[in-house]
Amino acid sequence: MEYTYEFFKASADYVKSIVPYTPEVALILGSCLGPFADTIEDPIVIDYRDIPNFLTTTVESHAGKLIFGTVAGKKVVCMSGRFHSYEGYDFEQLVIPVRLFKLLGVRATILTNAAGAINTSYRPGDIMIVSDHIKLTGASPLRGKNIDKFGPRFFDATYIYTPALRKLAWDCVEGTGLTVHEGVYFFFTGPQFETPAEIRAARLLGGDAAGMSTVTEALTAAHCGMPVLGLSVMTNMAAGVLDRKLTSEEVDETAKTISERFSDYVTKIIGRIGEVEL
Ligand code: HPA
C-alpha cells in the first residue's frame, strides 16, 4: 500500500461532505474515557467503516465511531475507539486518524489512555499529564516515504506534548477531585502486559507510566505541527509493583470508577482551550 497525500485526503473529503463545520478540538478516547462520548451534544456519528481509507477497530471495548458535536460550547471531533499496533496494524497505518484531524483543520488533539503506574508514588485512579514519552520498541509511524505536505522528513520531538496545553491541564485540576501528576509515558507494544523486569527497566530509564497507545498518534501530530495534550489514567500499578497478577478486569474496573470525574476534567479543559495560544 502506498500512502500518498491523496490517500489521506479521501478520508477527509468524505467527512467534510457530511459535517458542515470545522471542529476546534479532536479527542482520541482510551478505554477509560468511553462514556465521554455520550456527553457530546448534537452528535453527528460516522462509522469508521464508511470512511474511505480509514481503519476499523478490533478491540471489543472500543466503539469504532467518529463523533462530531459540541462539548463545553466548542465544536469537537472524537474518536471513540482507537487503533493499536498490537491489533496487527502496521505502524505506518497508525498515522491515519491524526492526519484526518489535520486535514479537517482541528487546532489541537487530546489523547487519553489507560496506563499502568510505574512511579510508585502514583495510585490507581490518579491522572498523569504526559510531559514526554519513551518509545524504544516497534517502528516509527513516520517511516517510509515522507509526505512533505504534512511535515519534514526529520522533525523535532522536543515539545510533542505542548507546554501551553500541559499548563492548561494543571490550571483545570482544582475542584475536579482528581489527583494529578505530570510524567513520562513509556510505550510498550503489548498486547501482553509488561514483565516486572521490563517495568523495573522502564523505571530506571525514567518512565512513570506504561501503556500501549498514544505515542504513535503523538508522533504523527508532532510531524504535522499539531498541538497535543496527553492524559493517562492510572488504572493499575504496573507489573511487579504489587506481588500479584495483573488483569484486564482490574484495568476496566478502575477505569469505570474514574471515568465520570475524568470526563468532567476533560470537558473543563476543552471549555478553556480558547485561552491558550497555540
Ligand atoms: N501496561 C500497559 N498498558 C496498560 C496498563 C499496563 O499496566 N494498564 C492499562 N494499560
Short mmCIF file of C-alpha atoms and ligand atoms in Angstrom, two decimals:
data_model
loop_
_atom_site.label_atom_id
_atom_site.label_comp_id
_atom_site.label_asym_id
_atom_site.label_seq_id
_atom_site.Cartn_x
_atom_site.Cartn_y
_atom_site.Cartn_z
CA MET A 1 0.00 0.00 0.00
CA GLU A 2 1.32 3.44 -0.89
CA TYR A 3 0.28 6.17 1.48
CA THR A 4 0.03 9.34 -0.57
CA TYR A 5 -1.39 12.73 0.39
CA GLU A 6 -4.43 11.88 -1.73
CA PHE A 7 -4.93 8.66 0.26
CA PHE A 8 -5.45 10.70 3.44
CA LYS A 9 -7.38 13.45 1.66
CA ALA A 10 -10.00 10.93 0.53
CA SER A 11 -10.93 10.28 4.18
CA ALA A 12 -11.12 14.00 4.96
CA ASP A 13 -13.15 14.83 1.84
CA TYR A 14 -15.74 12.23 2.79
CA VAL A 15 -16.04 13.52 6.35
CA LYS A 16 -16.23 17.14 5.17
CA SER A 17 -19.11 16.20 2.87
CA ILE A 18 -21.09 15.16 5.96
CA VAL A 19 -20.02 17.59 8.69
CA PRO A 20 -20.75 21.26 7.98
CA TYR A 21 -18.17 22.79 10.36
CA THR A 22 -14.51 22.60 11.37
CA PRO A 23 -14.03 21.09 14.83
CA GLU A 24 -11.69 23.01 17.09
CA VAL A 25 -10.54 20.07 19.22
CA ALA A 26 -10.03 16.39 18.38
CA LEU A 27 -10.04 13.67 21.02
CA ILE A 28 -8.93 10.09 20.89
CA LEU A 29 -10.52 8.23 23.76
CA GLY A 30 -8.75 5.48 25.63
CA SER A 31 -10.65 2.64 27.24
CA CYS A 32 -11.06 4.85 30.31
CA LEU A 33 -12.99 7.60 28.63
CA GLY A 34 -15.63 5.84 26.55
CA PRO A 35 -18.52 7.48 28.48
CA PHE A 36 -17.23 10.92 27.49
CA ALA A 37 -18.62 10.26 24.02
CA ASP A 38 -22.15 10.21 25.47
CA THR A 39 -21.78 13.79 26.68
CA ILE A 40 -21.29 15.19 23.17
CA GLU A 41 -24.23 17.43 22.23
CA ASP A 42 -25.86 17.39 18.78
CA PRO A 43 -23.78 14.40 17.71
CA ILE A 44 -23.09 13.55 14.11
CA VAL A 45 -21.84 9.95 14.13
CA ILE A 46 -19.80 8.43 11.33
CA ASP A 47 -18.92 4.75 11.36
CA TYR A 48 -15.23 4.10 10.68
CA ARG A 49 -16.29 1.52 8.10
CA ASP A 50 -17.91 4.23 5.97
CA ILE A 51 -14.83 6.45 5.77
CA PRO A 52 -12.64 5.78 2.72
CA ASN A 53 -9.10 4.62 3.62
CA PHE A 54 -9.84 4.64 7.36
CA LEU A 55 -9.23 1.68 9.68
CA THR A 56 -11.67 -0.40 11.69
CA THR A 57 -11.15 -1.36 15.32
CA THR A 58 -10.83 -4.90 16.57
CA VAL A 59 -10.92 -4.25 20.34
CA GLU A 60 -14.35 -5.03 21.75
CA SER A 61 -14.37 -2.20 24.28
CA HIS A 62 -13.57 0.32 21.56
CA ALA A 63 -16.56 1.52 19.62
CA GLY A 64 -15.31 2.39 16.14
CA LYS A 65 -17.14 5.66 15.59
CA LEU A 66 -16.14 9.19 14.77
CA ILE A 67 -18.41 11.54 16.70
CA PHE A 68 -18.74 15.23 15.89
CA GLY A 69 -20.61 17.64 18.13
CA THR A 70 -20.36 20.22 20.88
CA VAL A 71 -18.65 19.97 24.28
CA ALA A 72 -18.47 22.95 26.64
CA GLY A 73 -19.54 25.19 23.79
CA LYS A 74 -16.74 24.00 21.50
CA LYS A 75 -17.04 22.00 18.33
CA VAL A 76 -15.18 18.72 18.72
CA VAL A 77 -14.47 15.51 16.87
CA CYS A 78 -13.99 12.44 18.97
CA MET A 79 -12.64 9.04 18.04
CA SER A 80 -14.47 6.51 20.14
CA GLY A 81 -12.24 3.52 19.57
CA ARG A 82 -8.57 3.79 18.62
CA PHE A 83 -6.03 1.70 16.75
CA HIS A 84 -3.10 -0.04 18.40
CA SER A 85 -0.14 -1.84 16.87
CA TYR A 86 -1.00 -4.95 18.91
CA GLU A 87 -4.15 -5.35 16.82
CA GLY A 88 -1.87 -6.15 13.89
CA TYR A 89 -1.81 -2.80 12.09
CA ASP A 90 1.45 -1.70 10.56
CA PHE A 91 2.98 1.25 12.38
CA GLU A 92 2.59 3.26 9.15
CA GLN A 93 -1.19 2.80 9.30
CA LEU A 94 -1.39 4.38 12.73
CA VAL A 95 -0.93 7.89 11.30
CA ILE A 96 -4.39 7.77 9.71
CA PRO A 97 -6.56 9.30 12.49
CA VAL A 98 -4.35 12.29 13.33
CA ARG A 99 -3.80 13.06 9.65
CA LEU A 100 -7.56 13.13 9.24
CA PHE A 101 -7.79 15.65 12.10
CA LYS A 102 -5.07 17.73 10.50
CA LEU A 103 -6.86 17.80 7.15
CA LEU A 104 -10.13 18.72 8.87
CA GLY A 105 -8.35 21.75 10.32
CA VAL A 106 -8.56 20.99 14.05
CA ARG A 107 -6.49 23.21 16.38
CA ALA A 108 -5.41 20.68 18.99
CA THR A 109 -5.71 16.99 19.78
CA ILE A 110 -6.28 15.45 23.20
CA LEU A 111 -5.06 11.87 23.57
CA THR A 112 -6.31 9.89 26.54
CA ASN A 113 -5.29 6.44 27.64
CA ALA A 114 -5.31 3.87 30.40
CA ALA A 115 -1.85 3.14 31.76
CA GLY A 116 -0.08 1.18 34.46
CA ALA A 117 1.71 3.23 37.13
CA ILE A 118 5.47 2.63 37.09
CA ASN A 119 6.08 5.50 39.51
CA THR A 120 5.40 4.01 42.92
CA SER A 121 4.15 7.34 44.32
CA TYR A 122 1.19 7.15 41.90
CA ARG A 123 -2.02 5.30 42.79
CA PRO A 124 -4.73 3.63 40.69
CA GLY A 125 -7.25 6.32 39.77
CA ASP A 126 -4.59 9.06 39.56
CA ILE A 127 -4.14 11.06 36.36
CA MET A 128 -0.83 11.76 34.65
CA ILE A 129 -0.42 14.72 32.29
CA VAL A 130 2.07 13.36 29.76
CA SER A 131 5.19 15.52 29.66
CA ASP A 132 7.17 13.29 27.29
CA HIS A 133 7.43 9.69 26.16
CA ILE A 134 9.92 6.90 25.68
CA LYS A 135 9.44 4.53 22.76
CA LEU A 136 12.24 2.03 22.31
CA THR A 137 10.31 -0.76 20.61
CA GLY A 138 8.33 -1.04 17.40
CA ALA A 139 8.79 1.10 14.31
CA SER A 140 8.05 4.78 13.83
CA PRO A 141 4.64 5.52 12.28
CA LEU A 142 6.51 8.12 10.19
CA ARG A 143 8.82 5.65 8.45
CA GLY A 144 8.52 5.18 4.71
CA LYS A 145 8.26 7.84 2.05
CA ASN A 146 7.81 11.22 3.71
CA ILE A 147 4.83 13.35 2.70
CA ASP A 148 6.23 16.87 2.77
CA LYS A 149 2.75 18.40 2.81
CA PHE A 150 2.32 17.02 6.33
CA GLY A 151 5.80 17.74 7.66
CA PRO A 152 9.54 17.35 7.15
CA ARG A 153 11.41 14.04 6.99
CA PHE A 154 13.34 14.76 10.18
CA PHE A 155 11.15 16.55 12.67
CA ASP A 156 11.54 17.90 16.16
CA ALA A 157 10.33 15.83 19.11
CA THR A 158 11.31 18.25 21.89
CA TYR A 159 7.83 19.67 22.53
CA ILE A 160 5.50 16.88 21.36
CA TYR A 161 3.27 17.37 24.40
CA THR A 162 2.52 21.06 24.03
CA PRO A 163 3.71 23.01 27.12
CA ALA A 164 0.81 25.50 26.98
CA LEU A 165 -1.73 22.65 26.96
CA ARG A 166 0.04 20.94 29.87
CA LYS A 167 -0.22 24.20 31.81
CA LEU A 168 -3.91 24.48 30.94
CA ALA A 169 -4.41 20.92 32.18
CA TRP A 170 -2.83 21.92 35.52
CA ASP A 171 -4.98 25.04 35.69
CA CYS A 172 -8.11 22.90 35.35
CA VAL A 173 -7.33 20.43 38.17
CA GLU A 174 -8.79 22.38 41.07
CA GLY A 175 -12.24 21.23 42.05
CA THR A 176 -12.13 18.01 40.00
CA GLY A 177 -11.42 15.75 42.97
CA LEU A 178 -8.65 14.11 40.94
CA THR A 179 -5.05 13.51 41.95
CA VAL A 180 -2.91 14.68 39.06
CA HIS A 181 0.80 14.18 38.28
CA GLU A 182 2.95 15.03 35.30
CA GLY A 183 5.30 12.40 33.94
CA VAL A 184 6.78 10.27 31.20
CA TYR A 185 4.73 7.70 29.28
CA PHE A 186 6.70 4.57 28.42
CA PHE A 187 5.41 2.86 25.29
CA PHE A 188 5.15 -0.93 25.12
CA THR A 189 3.75 -2.70 22.08
CA GLY A 190 1.56 -5.16 24.02
CA PRO A 191 -0.84 -6.92 23.93
CA GLN A 192 0.79 -8.70 26.85
CA PHE A 193 1.21 -6.61 29.96
CA GLU A 194 4.83 -5.99 30.77
CA THR A 195 7.03 -8.26 32.84
CA PRO A 196 8.15 -6.98 36.25
CA ALA A 197 11.72 -6.78 34.87
CA GLU A 198 10.55 -4.62 31.97
CA ILE A 199 8.80 -2.30 34.39
CA ARG A 200 11.88 -2.05 36.60
CA ALA A 201 13.93 -1.23 33.49
CA ALA A 202 11.39 1.38 32.38
CA ARG A 203 11.52 2.98 35.84
CA LEU A 204 15.32 3.14 35.71
CA LEU A 205 15.08 4.80 32.30
CA GLY A 206 12.71 7.49 33.52
CA GLY A 207 9.24 6.11 32.77
CA ASP A 208 6.35 6.97 35.10
CA ALA A 209 3.52 5.09 33.36
CA ALA A 210 3.35 2.16 30.94
CA GLY A 211 0.91 1.96 28.04
CA MET A 212 0.27 0.59 24.57
CA SER A 213 -1.17 3.59 22.74
CA THR A 214 -0.90 7.37 22.33
CA VAL A 215 2.73 7.57 21.22
CA THR A 216 2.14 6.76 17.56
CA GLU A 217 -0.60 9.40 17.46
CA ALA A 218 1.54 11.96 19.29
CA LEU A 219 4.42 11.39 16.85
CA THR A 220 2.07 11.86 13.89
CA ALA A 221 0.84 15.09 15.45
CA ALA A 222 4.38 16.34 16.04
CA HIS A 223 5.23 15.63 12.40
CA CYS A 224 2.37 17.78 11.10
CA GLY A 225 2.69 20.51 13.73
CA MET A 226 -0.47 19.63 15.64
CA PRO A 227 -0.56 20.66 19.32
CA VAL A 228 -1.17 17.69 21.64
CA LEU A 229 -2.28 17.09 25.21
CA GLY A 230 -1.78 13.56 26.57
CA LEU A 231 -3.68 12.40 29.64
CA SER A 232 -3.16 8.98 31.21
CA VAL A 233 -5.43 7.36 33.75
CA MET A 234 -3.52 5.06 36.10
CA THR A 235 -5.79 2.03 36.02
CA ASN A 236 -3.35 -0.19 37.91
CA MET A 237 0.09 -0.33 39.39
CA ALA A 238 2.36 -1.68 36.65
CA ALA A 239 3.51 -5.32 36.70
CA GLY A 240 5.60 -6.35 39.68
CA VAL A 241 4.91 -3.20 41.74
CA LEU A 242 2.48 -5.34 43.73
CA ASP A 243 3.15 -9.02 44.26
CA ARG A 244 0.22 -10.31 42.27
CA LYS A 245 -1.04 -10.87 38.73
CA LEU A 246 -2.35 -8.05 36.61
CA THR A 247 -5.70 -8.48 34.87
CA SER A 248 -7.63 -6.51 32.29
CA GLU A 249 -10.64 -6.68 34.66
CA GLU A 250 -8.68 -4.62 37.18
CA VAL A 251 -7.88 -2.10 34.43
CA ASP A 252 -11.54 -1.88 33.37
CA GLU A 253 -12.76 -1.63 36.97
CA THR A 254 -10.57 1.38 37.85
CA ALA A 255 -11.37 2.99 34.50
CA LYS A 256 -15.08 2.71 35.27
CA THR A 257 -14.68 4.21 38.75
CA ILE A 258 -12.80 7.23 37.48
CA SER A 259 -14.46 7.80 34.10
CA GLU A 260 -17.08 10.35 35.18
CA ARG A 261 -14.64 12.60 37.06
CA PHE A 262 -12.10 12.23 34.27
CA SER A 263 -14.73 13.06 31.68
CA ASP A 264 -15.66 16.24 33.61
CA TYR A 265 -11.98 17.16 33.76
CA VAL A 266 -11.55 16.79 30.01
CA THR A 267 -14.72 18.80 29.41
CA LYS A 268 -13.33 21.60 31.57
CA ILE A 269 -10.08 21.60 29.60
CA ILE A 270 -11.97 21.78 26.30
CA GLY A 271 -14.06 24.68 27.60
CA ARG A 272 -10.92 26.68 28.35
CA ILE A 273 -8.80 25.69 25.36
CA GLY A 274 -9.53 29.02 23.69
CA GLU A 275 -7.42 30.71 26.40
CA VAL A 276 -4.31 29.02 25.09
CA GLU A 277 -2.25 30.47 22.29
CA LEU A 278 -1.17 27.59 20.07
N1 HPA B 1 0.63 -1.67 30.94
C1 HPA B 1 0.38 -1.32 29.67
N2 HPA B 1 -0.79 -0.82 29.27
C2 HPA B 1 -1.73 -0.64 30.21
C3 HPA B 1 -1.53 -0.99 31.54
C4 HPA B 1 -0.29 -1.54 31.94
O1 HPA B 1 -0.03 -1.86 33.10
N3 HPA B 1 -2.68 -0.69 32.20
C5 HPA B 1 -3.54 -0.17 31.29
N4 HPA B 1 -2.97 -0.12 30.08
#
